[in-house]
Amino acid sequence: QVHVVESGGGLVQAGGSLKLSCAASGNIFSIMGWYRQVPGEQRELVATVTRGGSTNYADSVKGRFTISRDNAKNTIYLQMNSLKPEDTAVYYCLSVNGLGFTYWGQGTQVTVSS
């Protein structure tokens, strides 16, 4: 059975930093990443990373956020610096296995105050 668990959300002032973690178990995941969603809006890509370490970022977070991965632990991290109020959202972890099956975590709230 696959489990995807996020942690590390919270409240931070604008300009501050937070680090999110996501641990996945029960399979081998070719791609893992972060999406975020604001109520009433579509879930949007934040960043993804492959097992080989290739990364992809949304333009809105380039230069501020860094995604990293520990394959031995099936864990990814999202270091978020220079946070802005518009980064406020529920952040979801995505895990995709080699067959293309997608698994989501339960989400973690990130709130950036101005």
Short mmCIF file of C-alpha atoms in Angstrom, two decimals:
data_model
loop_
_atom_site.label_atom_id
_atom_site.label_comp_id
_atom_site.label_asym_id
_atom_site.label_seq_id
_atom_site.Cartn_x
_atom_site.Cartn_y
_atom_site.Cartn_z
CA GLN A 1 0.00 0.00 0.00
CA VAL A 2 1.28 3.45 -0.91
CA HIS A 3 1.55 6.19 1.68
CA VAL A 4 2.49 9.78 0.95
CA VAL A 5 2.95 12.06 3.95
CA GLU A 6 3.84 15.74 3.92
CA SER A 7 5.16 17.79 6.80
CA GLY A 8 6.69 21.19 7.48
CA GLY A 9 3.94 23.66 6.69
CA GLY A 10 3.11 26.58 8.90
CA LEU A 11 2.82 30.34 9.27
CA VAL A 12 5.69 32.61 8.29
CA GLN A 13 6.15 36.29 7.59
CA ALA A 14 6.82 37.56 4.10
CA GLY A 15 10.48 37.20 3.26
CA GLY A 16 10.88 34.21 5.53
CA SER A 17 11.64 30.57 4.81
CA LEU A 18 10.02 27.18 5.30
CA LYS A 19 11.08 23.67 4.38
CA LEU A 20 8.55 21.03 3.42
CA SER A 21 9.18 17.30 3.48
CA CYS A 22 7.35 14.45 1.79
CA ALA A 23 7.97 10.80 2.53
CA ALA A 24 6.49 8.17 0.24
CA SER A 25 6.43 4.44 0.82
CA GLY A 26 5.12 1.29 -0.78
CA ASN A 27 6.55 1.68 -4.26
CA ILE A 28 9.40 3.12 -6.30
CA PHE A 29 8.55 6.54 -7.67
CA SER A 30 10.03 7.87 -10.87
CA ILE A 31 8.79 11.39 -10.31
CA MET A 32 7.98 13.21 -7.10
CA GLY A 33 6.99 16.80 -6.68
CA TRP A 34 4.94 19.56 -5.14
CA TYR A 35 1.73 21.18 -6.25
CA ARG A 36 -0.27 23.85 -4.44
CA GLN A 37 -3.87 24.92 -4.36
CA VAL A 38 -5.77 27.96 -3.18
CA PRO A 39 -9.50 27.55 -2.44
CA GLY A 40 -11.53 28.11 -5.57
CA GLU A 41 -8.57 27.70 -7.89
CA GLN A 42 -6.96 24.82 -9.74
CA ARG A 43 -4.07 22.91 -8.27
CA GLU A 44 -0.86 24.19 -9.84
CA LEU A 45 2.64 22.84 -10.28
CA VAL A 46 5.34 24.11 -7.96
CA ALA A 47 8.27 21.81 -8.68
CA THR A 48 9.11 18.22 -9.61
CA VAL A 49 12.21 16.05 -9.43
CA THR A 50 13.01 12.72 -11.07
CA ARG A 51 14.95 9.84 -9.54
CA GLY A 52 17.88 10.99 -11.64
CA GLY A 53 17.73 14.46 -10.12
CA SER A 54 16.25 16.42 -13.01
CA THR A 55 14.13 19.27 -11.73
CA ASN A 56 11.34 21.44 -13.08
CA TYR A 57 9.98 24.62 -11.48
CA ALA A 58 7.04 26.92 -11.99
CA ASP A 59 8.20 30.33 -13.17
CA SER A 60 6.67 31.93 -10.09
CA VAL A 61 9.04 30.08 -7.73
CA LYS A 62 12.26 29.91 -9.74
CA GLY A 63 15.18 31.32 -7.82
CA ARG A 64 13.28 31.15 -4.51
CA PHE A 65 12.34 27.49 -4.07
CA THR A 66 14.62 24.47 -4.29
CA ILE A 67 13.43 20.88 -4.60
CA SER A 68 15.68 18.01 -3.59
CA ARG A 69 15.36 14.26 -3.26
CA ASP A 70 16.78 11.42 -1.18
CA ASN A 71 16.11 8.25 -3.19
CA ALA A 72 17.23 5.97 -0.36
CA LYS A 73 14.48 7.41 1.82
CA ASN A 74 11.91 8.01 -0.94
CA THR A 75 11.72 11.52 0.42
CA ILE A 76 11.67 14.91 -1.22
CA TYR A 77 12.12 18.35 0.23
CA LEU A 78 11.07 21.82 -0.81
CA GLN A 79 13.17 24.65 0.57
CA MET A 80 11.13 27.83 0.22
CA ASN A 81 12.94 31.15 0.63
CA SER A 82 11.85 34.75 0.16
CA LEU A 83 8.24 33.71 0.69
CA LYS A 84 5.47 35.99 -0.53
CA PRO A 85 1.83 36.25 0.56
CA GLU A 86 0.86 34.83 -2.84
CA ASP A 87 2.68 31.61 -1.92
CA THR A 88 -0.07 30.96 0.63
CA ALA A 89 -1.76 27.68 -0.28
CA VAL A 90 -2.16 24.06 0.64
CA TYR A 91 0.90 22.24 -0.67
CA TYR A 92 0.42 18.70 -1.92
CA CYS A 93 3.07 16.08 -2.56
CA LEU A 94 2.83 14.08 -5.77
CA SER A 95 4.42 10.67 -6.33
CA VAL A 96 4.33 8.88 -9.67
CA ASN A 97 5.47 5.29 -10.04
CA GLY A 98 7.07 3.69 -13.07
CA LEU A 99 3.67 2.68 -14.50
CA GLY A 100 2.35 6.21 -14.30
CA PHE A 101 0.10 5.75 -11.30
CA THR A 102 -0.19 8.96 -9.31
CA TYR A 103 -0.47 9.26 -5.55
CA TRP A 104 -1.16 12.39 -3.53
CA GLY A 105 -0.53 13.30 0.06
CA GLN A 106 -3.12 14.91 2.31
CA GLY A 107 -1.62 18.38 1.96
CA THR A 108 0.08 20.82 4.30
CA GLN A 109 -0.93 24.45 4.79
CA VAL A 110 1.56 27.20 4.12
CA THR A 111 0.50 30.69 5.15
CA VAL A 112 2.64 33.75 4.45
CA SER A 113 1.61 36.93 6.24
CA SER A 114 2.35 40.37 4.84
#
